[in-house]
Coordinates of C-alpha atoms and ligand atoms in Angstrom, one line a residue:
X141 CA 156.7 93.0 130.8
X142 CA 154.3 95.4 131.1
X143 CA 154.5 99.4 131.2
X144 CA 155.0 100.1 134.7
X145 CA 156.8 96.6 135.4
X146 CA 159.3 98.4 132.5
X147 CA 159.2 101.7 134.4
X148 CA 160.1 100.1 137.9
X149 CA 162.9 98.2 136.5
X150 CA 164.2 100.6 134.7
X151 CA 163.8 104.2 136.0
X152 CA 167.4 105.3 136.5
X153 CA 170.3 106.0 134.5
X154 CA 172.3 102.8 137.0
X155 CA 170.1 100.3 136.3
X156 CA 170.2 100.7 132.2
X157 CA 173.5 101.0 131.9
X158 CA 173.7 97.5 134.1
X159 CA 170.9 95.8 131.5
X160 CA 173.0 97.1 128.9
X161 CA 176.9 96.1 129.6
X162 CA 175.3 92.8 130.1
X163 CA 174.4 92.4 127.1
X164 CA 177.3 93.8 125.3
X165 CA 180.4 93.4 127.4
X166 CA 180.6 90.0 125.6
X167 CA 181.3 92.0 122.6
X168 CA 184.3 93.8 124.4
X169 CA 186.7 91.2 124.1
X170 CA 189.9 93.5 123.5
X171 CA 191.2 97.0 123.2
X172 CA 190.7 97.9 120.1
X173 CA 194.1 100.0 120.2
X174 CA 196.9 97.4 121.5
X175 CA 194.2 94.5 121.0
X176 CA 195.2 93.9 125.1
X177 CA 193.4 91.5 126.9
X178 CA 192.3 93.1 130.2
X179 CA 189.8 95.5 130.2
X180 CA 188.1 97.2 133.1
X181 CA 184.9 98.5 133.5
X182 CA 184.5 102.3 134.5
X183 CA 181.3 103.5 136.2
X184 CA 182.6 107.1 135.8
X185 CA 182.3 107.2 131.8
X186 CA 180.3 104.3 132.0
X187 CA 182.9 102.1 129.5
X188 CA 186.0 99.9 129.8
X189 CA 189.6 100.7 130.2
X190 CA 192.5 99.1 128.8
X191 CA 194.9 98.0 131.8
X192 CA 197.5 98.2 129.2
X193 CA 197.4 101.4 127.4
X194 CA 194.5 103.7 129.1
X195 CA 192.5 103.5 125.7
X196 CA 188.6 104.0 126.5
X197 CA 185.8 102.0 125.0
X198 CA 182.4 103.8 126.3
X199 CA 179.6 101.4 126.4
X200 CA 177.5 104.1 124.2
X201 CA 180.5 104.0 121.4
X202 CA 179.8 99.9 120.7
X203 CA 176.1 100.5 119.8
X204 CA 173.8 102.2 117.8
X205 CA 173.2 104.2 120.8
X206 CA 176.8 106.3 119.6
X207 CA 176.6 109.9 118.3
X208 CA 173.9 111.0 120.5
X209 CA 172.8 113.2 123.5
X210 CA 170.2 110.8 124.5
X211 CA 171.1 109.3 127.9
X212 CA 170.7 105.5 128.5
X213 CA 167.3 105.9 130.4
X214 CA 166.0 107.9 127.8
X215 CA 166.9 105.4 125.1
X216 CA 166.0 102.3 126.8
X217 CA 162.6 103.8 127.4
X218 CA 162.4 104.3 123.2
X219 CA 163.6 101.3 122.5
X220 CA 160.9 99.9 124.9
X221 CA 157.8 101.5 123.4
X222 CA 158.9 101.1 120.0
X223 CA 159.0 96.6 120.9
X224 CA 156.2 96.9 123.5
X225 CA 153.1 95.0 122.3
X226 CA 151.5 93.9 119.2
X227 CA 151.1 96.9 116.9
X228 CA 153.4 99.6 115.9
X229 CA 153.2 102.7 116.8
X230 CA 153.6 106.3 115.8
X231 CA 155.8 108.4 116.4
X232 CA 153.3 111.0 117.6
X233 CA 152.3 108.4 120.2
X234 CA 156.1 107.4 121.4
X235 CA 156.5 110.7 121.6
X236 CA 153.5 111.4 123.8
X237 CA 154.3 108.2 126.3
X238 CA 158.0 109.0 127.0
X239 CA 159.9 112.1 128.5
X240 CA 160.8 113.2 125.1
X241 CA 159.8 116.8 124.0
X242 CA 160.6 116.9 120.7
X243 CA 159.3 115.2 117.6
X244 CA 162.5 114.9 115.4
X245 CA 164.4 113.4 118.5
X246 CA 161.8 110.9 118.8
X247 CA 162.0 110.3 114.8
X248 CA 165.3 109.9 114.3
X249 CA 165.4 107.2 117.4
X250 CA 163.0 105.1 116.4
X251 CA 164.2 104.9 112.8
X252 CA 167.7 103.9 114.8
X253 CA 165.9 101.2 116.8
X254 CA 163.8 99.9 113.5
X255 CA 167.1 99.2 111.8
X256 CA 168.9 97.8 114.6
X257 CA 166.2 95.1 114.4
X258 CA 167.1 93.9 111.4
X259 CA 167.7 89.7 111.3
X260 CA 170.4 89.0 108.9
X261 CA 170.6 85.7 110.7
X262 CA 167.2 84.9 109.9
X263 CA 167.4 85.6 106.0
X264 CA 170.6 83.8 105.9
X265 CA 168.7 80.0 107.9
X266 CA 165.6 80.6 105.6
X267 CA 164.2 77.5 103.6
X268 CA 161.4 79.5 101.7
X269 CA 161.7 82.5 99.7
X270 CA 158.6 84.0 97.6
X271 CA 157.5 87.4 96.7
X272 CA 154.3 89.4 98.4
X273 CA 152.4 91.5 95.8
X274 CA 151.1 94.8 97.1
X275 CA 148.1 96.3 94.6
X276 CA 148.5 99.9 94.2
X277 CA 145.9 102.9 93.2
X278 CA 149.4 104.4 91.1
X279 CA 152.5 102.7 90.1
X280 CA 154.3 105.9 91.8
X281 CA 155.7 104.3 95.0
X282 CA 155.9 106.4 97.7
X283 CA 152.1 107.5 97.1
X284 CA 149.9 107.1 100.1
X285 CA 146.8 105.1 99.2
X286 CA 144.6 104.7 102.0
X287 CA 144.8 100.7 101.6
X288 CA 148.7 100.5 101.7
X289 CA 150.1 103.3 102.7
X290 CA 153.6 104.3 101.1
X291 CA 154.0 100.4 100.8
X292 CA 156.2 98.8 97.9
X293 CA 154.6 96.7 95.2
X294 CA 156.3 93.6 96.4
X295 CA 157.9 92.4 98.8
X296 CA 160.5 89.9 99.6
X297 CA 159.6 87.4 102.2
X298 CA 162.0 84.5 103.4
X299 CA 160.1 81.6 105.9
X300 CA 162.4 79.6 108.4
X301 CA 159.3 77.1 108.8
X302 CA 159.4 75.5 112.2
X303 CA 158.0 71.7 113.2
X304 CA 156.3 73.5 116.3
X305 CA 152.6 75.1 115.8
X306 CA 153.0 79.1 114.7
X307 CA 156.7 78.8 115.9
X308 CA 158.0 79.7 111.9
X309 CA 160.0 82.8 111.3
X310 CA 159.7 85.5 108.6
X311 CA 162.4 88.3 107.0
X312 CA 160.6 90.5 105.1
X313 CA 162.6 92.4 103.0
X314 CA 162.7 95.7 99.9
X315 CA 162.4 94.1 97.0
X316 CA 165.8 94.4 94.6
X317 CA 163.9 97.4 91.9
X318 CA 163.7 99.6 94.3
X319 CA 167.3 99.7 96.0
X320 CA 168.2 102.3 93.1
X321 CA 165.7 104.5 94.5
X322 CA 166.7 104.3 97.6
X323 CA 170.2 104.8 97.2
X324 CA 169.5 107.9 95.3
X325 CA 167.5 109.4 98.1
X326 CA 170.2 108.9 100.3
X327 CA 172.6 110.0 98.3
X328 CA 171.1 113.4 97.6
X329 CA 170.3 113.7 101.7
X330 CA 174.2 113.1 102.0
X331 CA 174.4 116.3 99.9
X332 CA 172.1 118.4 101.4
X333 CA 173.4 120.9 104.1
X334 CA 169.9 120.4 105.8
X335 CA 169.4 117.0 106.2
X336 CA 170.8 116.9 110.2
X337 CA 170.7 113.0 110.4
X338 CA 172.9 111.6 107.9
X339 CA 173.9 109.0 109.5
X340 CA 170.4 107.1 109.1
X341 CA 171.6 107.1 105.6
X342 CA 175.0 105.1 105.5
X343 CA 175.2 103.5 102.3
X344 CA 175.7 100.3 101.7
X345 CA 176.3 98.5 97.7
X346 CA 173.8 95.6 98.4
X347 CA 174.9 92.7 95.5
X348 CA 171.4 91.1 94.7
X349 CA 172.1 87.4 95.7
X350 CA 170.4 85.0 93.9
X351 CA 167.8 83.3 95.6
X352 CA 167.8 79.7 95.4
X353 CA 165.6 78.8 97.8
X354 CA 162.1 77.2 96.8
X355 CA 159.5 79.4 96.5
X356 CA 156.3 76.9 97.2
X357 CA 154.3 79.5 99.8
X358 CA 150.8 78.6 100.5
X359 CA 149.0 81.2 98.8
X360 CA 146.5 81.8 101.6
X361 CA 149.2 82.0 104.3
X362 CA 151.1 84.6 102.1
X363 CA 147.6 86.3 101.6
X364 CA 147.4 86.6 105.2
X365 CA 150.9 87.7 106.1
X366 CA 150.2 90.8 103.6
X367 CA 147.1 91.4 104.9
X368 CA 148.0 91.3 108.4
X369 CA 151.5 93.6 107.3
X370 CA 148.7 96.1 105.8
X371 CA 146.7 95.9 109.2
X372 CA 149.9 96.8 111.3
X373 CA 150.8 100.3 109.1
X374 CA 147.5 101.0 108.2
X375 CA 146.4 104.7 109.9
X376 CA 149.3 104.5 111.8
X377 CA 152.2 105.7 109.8
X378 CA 150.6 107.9 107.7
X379 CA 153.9 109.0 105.5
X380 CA 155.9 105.5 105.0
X381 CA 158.9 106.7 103.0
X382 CA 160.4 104.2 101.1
X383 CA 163.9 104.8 102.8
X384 CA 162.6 104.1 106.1
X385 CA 160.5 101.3 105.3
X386 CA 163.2 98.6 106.0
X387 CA 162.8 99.2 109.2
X388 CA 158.8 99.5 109.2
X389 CA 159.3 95.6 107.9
X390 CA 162.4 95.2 110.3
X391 CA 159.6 96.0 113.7
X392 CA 156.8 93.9 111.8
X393 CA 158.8 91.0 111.4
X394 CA 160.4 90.9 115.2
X395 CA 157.2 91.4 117.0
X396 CA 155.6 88.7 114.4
X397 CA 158.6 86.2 115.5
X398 CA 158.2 86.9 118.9
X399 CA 154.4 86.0 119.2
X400 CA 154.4 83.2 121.1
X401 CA 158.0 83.5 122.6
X402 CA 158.4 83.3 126.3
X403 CA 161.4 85.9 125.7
X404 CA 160.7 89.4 126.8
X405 CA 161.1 91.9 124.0
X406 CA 163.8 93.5 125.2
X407 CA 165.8 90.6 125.6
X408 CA 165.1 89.5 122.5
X409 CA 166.4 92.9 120.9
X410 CA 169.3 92.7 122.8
X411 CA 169.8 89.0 122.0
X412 CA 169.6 90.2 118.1
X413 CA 172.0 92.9 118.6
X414 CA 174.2 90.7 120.0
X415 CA 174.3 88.7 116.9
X416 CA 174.3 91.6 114.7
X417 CA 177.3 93.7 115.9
X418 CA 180.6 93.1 114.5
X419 CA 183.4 91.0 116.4
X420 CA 185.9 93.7 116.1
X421 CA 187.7 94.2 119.8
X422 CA 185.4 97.3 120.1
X423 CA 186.0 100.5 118.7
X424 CA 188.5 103.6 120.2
X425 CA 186.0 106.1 119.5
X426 CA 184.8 107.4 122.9
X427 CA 181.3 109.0 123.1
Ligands
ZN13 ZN1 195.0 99.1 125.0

């Protein structure tokens, strides 16, 4: 799918909000107040209704999409340039293709969409797991040298290898040393009266599992993988913060996966959301 095949399919508020209960009405299996069977999609709040008990489930509420003024246009054409083609790109230049106006809007939901794409499922099938060693000009992370900008010294990386030709999968993933770091920062933007977007910080107490799968990675492949990683951020996030770069791996990894799939992006994004969301009969929160 192409730009204007996206912006023909997708142009009104009607036709994303179809796309999107699709997707996720599957998830919808109960009211989440008196756990009742029968629900009933609304057009008029764009949700379900509990035949039972009125309780509302909107369709925004069950997604990352919650909490936010964006309508569903508006985010399915983010969520679209952010998967669109090979390379990442800014936020400077999402910002200049869609109808947003401001910078900080467009920030805060791309760094929404990078960790919504996030494969859990992946990590978990893995058969390989090895370390990628990223050189630095400092050992101060965070530092922008021009060759890897902002980027860790290692990396995790977990290979679901795949009999067909350039069909194997990779999880990329923060190496353990730095999670300390990371929960500090957001622990001091959870203090700070300033920081607006707190909830791009949610913590979570990660236990380190131990890996136990083989590391025997073909050292030119892995040479590759971190050179092509270096390729995709290089001049164009210019200030990779270690807090967001999860999701920086999260976007390099999908789009790397989905190189020679048939499956349109968005699809695939919704397919992985889909596995991602918890089973829990919805939530009662109304958006
Ligand atoms: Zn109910």
């Amino acid at each position: 799918m192409n730009l204007s095949e996206f912006y023909s399919r997708y142009s009104d508020e009607q036709s994303c909000i179809s796309f999107l209960k699709n997707h996720l009405e599957k998830k919808v299996s109960c009211c989440s107040k008196c756990s009742a069977k029968k629900l009933v999609w609304k057009e008029s709040f764009a949700g379900w209704r509990c035949a039972k008990c009125s309780t509302r489930i909107s369709l925004k509420s069950i997604s990352f999409m919650r909490d936010s003024n964006l309508s569903f246009v508006e985010w399915m054409e983010l969520i679209f340039l952010v998967l669109h083609g090979k390379k990442s790109r800014s936020i400077s230049e999402i910002l200049r293709l869609s109808r947003q106006t401001r910078h900080d809007t467009v920030s805060y939901a791309v760094k929404k969409i990078r960790q919504e794409l996030i494969d859990t499922k992946l990590k978990a099938d893995a058969e390989f797991y090895d370390l990628i060693e990223f050189d630095h000009d400092s050992d101060e992370i965070g530092l922008n040298s021009i060759d890897t900008p902002g980027i860790p010294t290692t990396i995790k990386i977990f290979i679901k290898p795949s009999k067909l030709k350039r069909q194997d999968q990779i999880y990329l993933e923060i190496s353990g040393k730095y999670h300390l770091d990371i929960l500090s920062t957001k622990i001091s933007r959870h203090l700070s009266p300033q920081y607006r977007h707190k909830k791009l910080c949610t913590i979570k107490i990660k236990n380190e599992e131990s890996n136990s799968l083989p590391s025997t990675i073909n050292h030119l492949w892995k040479k590759k993988v971190k050179e092509n990683f270096i390729k995709s951020v290089k001049g164009i996030h210019h200030n990779l913060s270690l807090l967001f770069m999860q999701g920086v791996l999260n976007e390099y990894c999908f789009k790397y996966n989905l190189r020679n799939s048939s499956l349109d992006p968005l699809s695939a994004f919704m397919q992985l959301f889909e596995t991602n969301v918890r089973q829990n009969c919805g939530e009662s929160k109304t958006t």
